[in-house]
Short mmCIF file of C-alpha atoms and ligand atoms in Angstrom, two decimals:
data_model
loop_
_atom_site.label_atom_id
_atom_site.label_comp_id
_atom_site.label_asym_id
_atom_site.label_seq_id
_atom_site.Cartn_x
_atom_site.Cartn_y
_atom_site.Cartn_z
CA MET Z 10 -109.17 116.90 -6.12
CA PRO Z 11 -108.82 120.05 -3.97
CA PRO Z 12 -106.15 122.45 -5.30
CA HIS Z 13 -103.45 121.56 -2.77
CA ASP Z 14 -104.15 117.88 -2.29
CA VAL Z 15 -100.86 116.22 -3.17
CA SER Z 16 -101.57 112.90 -1.52
CA ALA Z 17 -102.20 110.92 -4.71
CA PRO Z 18 -99.28 109.91 -6.92
CA PRO Z 19 -99.70 112.23 -9.92
CA PHE Z 20 -98.49 109.89 -12.66
CA ASP Z 21 -98.34 106.35 -13.88
CA ASN Z 22 -94.57 106.26 -14.36
CA ALA Z 23 -94.44 103.16 -16.51
CA HIS Z 24 -96.64 104.56 -19.25
CA GLY Z 25 -96.11 108.32 -19.11
CA ARG Z 26 -99.79 109.09 -18.85
CA PRO Z 27 -102.18 110.18 -16.12
CA SER Z 28 -102.74 107.41 -13.58
CA GLY Z 29 -106.13 105.80 -13.83
CA GLY Z 30 -106.73 107.42 -17.22
CA SER Z 31 -107.21 105.91 -20.64
CA ALA Z 32 -104.45 105.49 -23.23
CA PRO Z 33 -103.04 108.78 -24.57
CA THR Z 34 -104.44 110.22 -27.78
CA ARG Z 35 -101.89 113.04 -28.19
CA ARG Z 36 -98.60 112.10 -29.87
CA THR Z 37 -96.43 114.66 -28.09
CA LEU Z 38 -94.91 113.82 -24.72
CA ARG Z 39 -95.14 116.85 -22.42
CA VAL Z 40 -92.43 116.91 -19.75
CA GLY Z 41 -92.47 119.35 -16.82
CA ILE Z 42 -89.14 120.41 -15.30
CA GLY Z 43 -89.39 121.90 -11.81
CA GLY Z 44 -87.25 122.51 -8.76
CA PRO Z 45 -85.78 125.21 -6.52
CA VAL Z 46 -84.39 128.49 -7.86
CA GLY Z 47 -81.02 128.05 -9.54
CA SER Z 48 -80.85 124.24 -9.34
CA GLY Z 49 -80.12 123.97 -13.08
CA LYS Z 50 -83.51 123.64 -14.79
CA THR Z 51 -82.70 125.91 -17.75
CA THR Z 52 -79.26 124.35 -18.10
CA LEU Z 53 -80.91 120.92 -18.21
CA VAL Z 54 -83.41 122.09 -20.84
CA GLY Z 55 -80.54 123.41 -22.97
CA SER Z 56 -78.54 120.20 -22.57
CA LEU Z 57 -81.55 118.05 -23.50
CA CYS Z 58 -82.16 120.14 -26.62
CA ARG Z 59 -78.55 119.66 -27.74
CA LEU Z 60 -78.67 115.91 -27.11
CA LEU Z 61 -82.11 115.20 -28.64
CA ARG Z 62 -82.77 117.84 -31.31
CA ASP Z 63 -81.22 115.84 -34.18
CA GLU Z 64 -83.39 112.78 -33.56
CA ILE Z 65 -86.76 114.21 -32.47
CA SER Z 66 -88.91 117.29 -32.97
CA MET Z 67 -88.89 119.45 -29.82
CA VAL Z 68 -90.39 122.66 -28.44
CA VAL Z 69 -89.79 124.50 -25.15
CA VAL Z 70 -91.96 126.65 -22.87
CA THR Z 71 -90.26 128.58 -20.06
CA ASN Z 72 -91.87 130.30 -17.08
CA ASP Z 73 -90.59 133.44 -15.40
CA ILE Z 74 -92.56 135.75 -13.16
CA PHE Z 75 -91.95 139.11 -14.87
CA THR Z 76 -89.37 138.45 -17.61
CA SER Z 77 -88.54 136.07 -20.46
CA GLU Z 78 -85.03 135.56 -19.11
CA ASP Z 79 -84.84 131.77 -19.45
CA ALA Z 80 -86.29 131.71 -22.98
CA ASP Z 81 -83.89 134.51 -23.98
CA ALA Z 82 -80.94 132.53 -22.60
CA LEU Z 83 -81.96 129.38 -24.49
CA ARG Z 84 -82.45 131.32 -27.72
CA ALA Z 85 -79.09 133.06 -27.28
CA ALA Z 86 -77.45 129.68 -26.76
CA ASN Z 87 -79.01 128.53 -30.04
CA VAL Z 88 -80.26 125.25 -28.59
CA LEU Z 89 -83.31 125.23 -30.91
CA PRO Z 90 -84.67 127.51 -33.64
CA THR Z 91 -86.02 130.59 -31.85
CA GLU Z 92 -89.61 129.95 -32.98
CA ARG Z 93 -89.58 126.67 -31.04
CA ILE Z 94 -89.04 128.44 -27.68
CA VAL Z 95 -91.81 130.45 -26.00
CA ALA Z 96 -91.78 132.33 -22.68
CA VAL Z 97 -94.77 132.52 -20.37
CA GLU Z 98 -94.62 135.49 -18.02
CA THR Z 99 -96.68 134.15 -15.14
CA GLY Z 100 -96.99 137.36 -13.12
CA CYS Z 101 -97.68 135.12 -10.14
CA CYS Z 102 -96.15 132.42 -7.97
CA PRO Z 103 -94.59 129.76 -10.26
CA HIS Z 104 -96.49 127.03 -8.45
CA THR Z 105 -99.81 128.64 -9.34
CA ALA Z 106 -98.97 128.72 -13.06
CA ILE Z 107 -98.04 125.03 -13.29
CA ARG Z 108 -100.62 123.55 -10.97
CA ASP Z 109 -103.59 125.71 -10.04
CA ASP Z 110 -104.19 127.95 -13.06
CA ILE Z 111 -102.45 126.28 -16.00
CA ALA Z 112 -104.29 128.16 -18.77
CA ALA Z 113 -101.35 130.33 -19.90
CA ASN Z 114 -98.99 127.37 -20.05
CA LEU Z 115 -101.52 125.12 -21.75
CA ASP Z 116 -102.21 127.80 -24.36
CA ALA Z 117 -98.49 128.22 -25.00
CA VAL Z 118 -97.73 124.53 -25.40
CA GLU Z 119 -100.81 123.78 -27.50
CA GLU Z 120 -100.02 126.71 -29.80
CA LEU Z 121 -96.40 125.56 -30.24
CA GLU Z 122 -97.44 121.97 -30.95
CA ALA Z 123 -100.09 123.09 -33.45
CA ARG Z 124 -97.65 125.41 -35.22
CA HIS Z 125 -94.92 122.79 -35.59
CA GLY Z 126 -97.19 119.84 -36.28
CA ASP Z 127 -94.89 116.90 -35.74
CA VAL Z 128 -93.72 117.57 -32.18
CA ASP Z 129 -92.44 114.52 -30.26
CA LEU Z 130 -91.43 116.33 -27.07
CA SER Z 131 -92.52 119.52 -25.31
CA LEU Z 132 -90.38 120.63 -22.38
CA ILE Z 133 -92.06 123.00 -19.91
CA GLU Z 134 -89.72 124.62 -17.38
CA SER Z 135 -91.36 125.94 -14.23
CA GLY Z 136 -90.13 129.06 -12.52
CA GLY Z 137 -87.91 128.19 -9.55
CA ASP Z 138 -90.01 127.34 -6.51
CA ASN Z 139 -89.98 125.38 -3.29
CA LEU Z 140 -90.17 121.67 -2.56
CA THR Z 141 -93.96 121.56 -2.81
CA ALA Z 142 -94.15 122.72 -6.43
CA ILE Z 143 -95.37 120.05 -8.80
CA PHE Z 144 -97.12 120.22 -12.17
CA SER Z 145 -100.78 119.53 -12.80
CA ARG Z 146 -101.35 116.34 -14.72
CA GLY Z 147 -103.57 118.44 -16.97
CA LEU Z 148 -100.43 120.23 -18.18
CA VAL Z 149 -97.72 117.55 -18.38
CA ASP Z 150 -97.53 113.79 -18.85
CA VAL Z 151 -94.40 113.28 -16.76
CA GLN Z 152 -92.26 115.56 -14.65
CA ILE Z 153 -88.63 115.90 -13.61
CA PHE Z 154 -87.65 117.58 -10.35
CA VAL Z 155 -84.16 119.11 -10.19
CA LEU Z 156 -82.22 119.55 -6.93
CA ASP Z 157 -78.57 120.49 -6.68
CA THR Z 158 -75.76 119.66 -4.30
CA ALA Z 159 -75.18 123.33 -3.45
CA GLY Z 160 -78.72 123.61 -2.10
CA GLY Z 161 -77.73 121.33 0.80
CA ASP Z 162 -77.28 117.58 1.02
CA ASP Z 163 -80.12 117.25 3.53
CA VAL Z 164 -82.76 118.42 1.01
CA PRO Z 165 -83.65 114.96 -0.40
CA ARG Z 166 -84.27 113.71 3.15
CA LYS Z 167 -86.67 116.60 3.77
CA GLY Z 168 -88.86 115.16 1.04
CA GLY Z 169 -91.96 117.01 -0.14
CA PRO Z 170 -94.06 116.37 -3.25
CA GLY Z 171 -91.37 117.36 -5.77
CA VAL Z 172 -88.83 114.95 -4.30
CA ALA Z 173 -91.27 112.16 -3.56
CA MET Z 174 -93.61 112.23 -6.54
CA ALA Z 175 -91.76 113.47 -9.61
CA ASP Z 176 -91.34 110.75 -12.21
CA LEU Z 177 -87.59 111.41 -12.22
CA LEU Z 178 -85.47 113.19 -9.62
CA VAL Z 179 -82.22 114.78 -10.81
CA ILE Z 180 -79.47 115.71 -8.35
CA ASN Z 181 -77.44 118.25 -10.26
CA LYS Z 182 -74.09 120.01 -9.78
CA VAL Z 183 -72.32 116.92 -8.47
CA ASP Z 184 -69.12 118.61 -9.70
CA LEU Z 185 -69.62 121.19 -6.92
CA ALA Z 186 -70.16 118.65 -4.13
CA PRO Z 187 -66.56 118.68 -2.80
CA TYR Z 188 -66.59 122.49 -2.61
CA VAL Z 189 -69.84 122.71 -0.66
CA ARG Z 190 -69.13 119.58 1.41
CA ALA Z 191 -72.17 117.76 0.08
CA ASP Z 192 -72.30 113.98 0.34
CA VAL Z 193 -73.71 112.88 -3.04
CA GLU Z 194 -74.00 109.20 -2.03
CA ARG Z 195 -76.13 110.22 0.93
CA MET Z 196 -78.30 112.44 -1.27
CA LEU Z 197 -78.88 109.58 -3.72
CA ARG Z 198 -79.59 107.08 -0.94
CA GLU Z 199 -82.01 109.30 0.96
CA ALA Z 200 -83.74 110.41 -2.22
CA GLY Z 201 -84.24 106.75 -3.14
CA GLU Z 202 -85.78 106.12 0.28
CA ARG Z 203 -88.16 109.09 -0.02
CA ARG Z 204 -89.16 107.88 -3.49
CA SER Z 205 -89.61 104.22 -2.61
CA GLY Z 206 -86.99 103.34 -5.19
CA GLY Z 207 -88.24 105.69 -7.95
CA PRO Z 208 -85.50 106.82 -10.37
CA VAL Z 209 -82.84 109.30 -9.24
CA LEU Z 210 -80.02 110.47 -11.54
CA PRO Z 211 -76.91 112.48 -10.56
CA THR Z 212 -75.80 115.04 -13.16
CA SER Z 213 -73.05 117.51 -13.79
CA LEU Z 214 -74.35 119.77 -16.51
CA VAL Z 215 -71.04 121.55 -16.99
CA GLU Z 216 -70.03 118.40 -18.91
CA PRO Z 217 -71.15 118.34 -22.59
CA GLU Z 218 -72.73 114.88 -22.15
CA GLY Z 219 -73.84 115.58 -18.57
CA ALA Z 220 -77.53 115.14 -19.32
CA SER Z 221 -77.20 111.94 -21.37
CA ALA Z 222 -78.81 109.69 -18.73
CA VAL Z 223 -81.76 112.10 -18.49
CA ALA Z 224 -82.04 112.12 -22.28
CA GLY Z 225 -82.10 108.31 -22.18
CA TRP Z 226 -84.94 108.39 -19.66
CA ILE Z 227 -86.90 110.74 -21.93
CA ARG Z 228 -86.32 108.45 -24.93
CA GLU Z 229 -87.83 105.60 -22.89
CA GLN Z 230 -90.87 107.75 -22.01
CA ILE Z 231 -91.40 108.67 -25.66
CA ALA Z 232 -91.06 105.03 -26.74
CA ALA Z 233 -93.60 103.94 -24.10
CA ARG Z 234 -96.00 106.63 -25.26
CA VAL Z 235 -95.66 105.72 -28.92
CA ALA Z 236 -96.22 102.05 -28.04
CA SER Z 237 -99.38 102.86 -26.09
CA LEU Z 238 -100.72 104.93 -29.03
CA GLY Z 239 -100.72 101.68 -31.01
N1 GTP O 326 -71.03 123.87 -11.50
C1 GTP O 326 -72.22 123.68 -12.07
N2 GTP O 326 -73.01 124.73 -12.35
C2 GTP O 326 -74.21 124.48 -12.91
C3 GTP O 326 -74.67 123.17 -13.21
N3 GTP O 326 -75.91 123.26 -13.75
C4 GTP O 326 -76.22 124.56 -13.78
N4 GTP O 326 -75.19 125.31 -13.28
C5 GTP O 326 -75.14 126.77 -13.13
O1 GTP O 326 -76.09 127.13 -12.12
C6 GTP O 326 -76.65 128.42 -12.40
C7 GTP O 326 -78.18 128.33 -12.42
O2 GTP O 326 -78.55 127.47 -13.49
P1 GTP O 326 -79.96 127.61 -14.22
O3 GTP O 326 -80.01 126.52 -15.22
O4 GTP O 326 -80.20 129.00 -14.66
O5 GTP O 326 -80.93 127.29 -12.99
P2 GTP O 326 -82.54 127.34 -12.97
O6 GTP O 326 -82.98 126.22 -12.10
O7 GTP O 326 -83.07 127.34 -14.35
O8 GTP O 326 -82.82 128.73 -12.29
P3 GTP O 326 -84.23 129.52 -12.17
O9 GTP O 326 -84.94 129.35 -13.49
O10 GTP O 326 -83.83 130.94 -11.90
O11 GTP O 326 -84.95 128.89 -11.03
C8 GTP O 326 -76.05 128.85 -13.73
O12 GTP O 326 -74.97 129.70 -13.47
C9 GTP O 326 -75.57 127.55 -14.36
O13 GTP O 326 -74.49 127.71 -15.24
C10 GTP O 326 -73.80 122.06 -12.90
O14 GTP O 326 -74.11 120.88 -13.08
N5 GTP O 326 -72.60 122.37 -12.32
MG1 MG O 327 -84.42 128.65 -15.27
#
């Protein structure tokens, strides 16, 4: 596939594995989390760690261009033991590091999984990017794209690969919708249309349980993966 060909659906959603590929051999489910700058990706990662860390073994890779800001924030918030969170400083466009030249991210996630042995779930947060940014299927098994109400309620309708092809679309900051005059129902409806009915979940991550539906979706992906491992 040429580097920017995004015409093919990247994933087989039902099984959490590359479409057209054979059954997975790796135990760990790798989940990419992408979306525009400031939509709530790091907040979602932190919320998922709090909700899932007592039942499964998790690690996190964050991407920033020149800093380790997101990893530092997650460590400071104590969402996981610090050695389970690694920062990749991409030094380049976030899209490049998750799709076109994934070596640094692949090294980071493989090293974390090898070090911790029993990892059920690896979360890889992309640097904030535009609507075309999606993960290579060589790096993740499934991916979540995060939009937010404050980014404009016409964004789902504009579509693009992140909106259309991610395995799960999250529309975050629904608590802010009244203040920015965003119509959440419209966002959910138009996102559903762009995704041909693929899953879309509204979230408000200022609530302690705000990511529980997303955590439930991840549990289903892990269960499907374990089942397909036999
Ligand atoms: N009101 C409200 N604020 C939120 C919500 N989710 C995240 N935020 C805030 O939005 C800001 C950006 O959140 P981050 O999680 O850092 O966003 P990000 O997508 O990781 O940002 P980049 O990594 O810089 O692209 C922070 O101030 C969060 O506290 C939400 O559901 N509601
Ligand atoms: Mg972030």
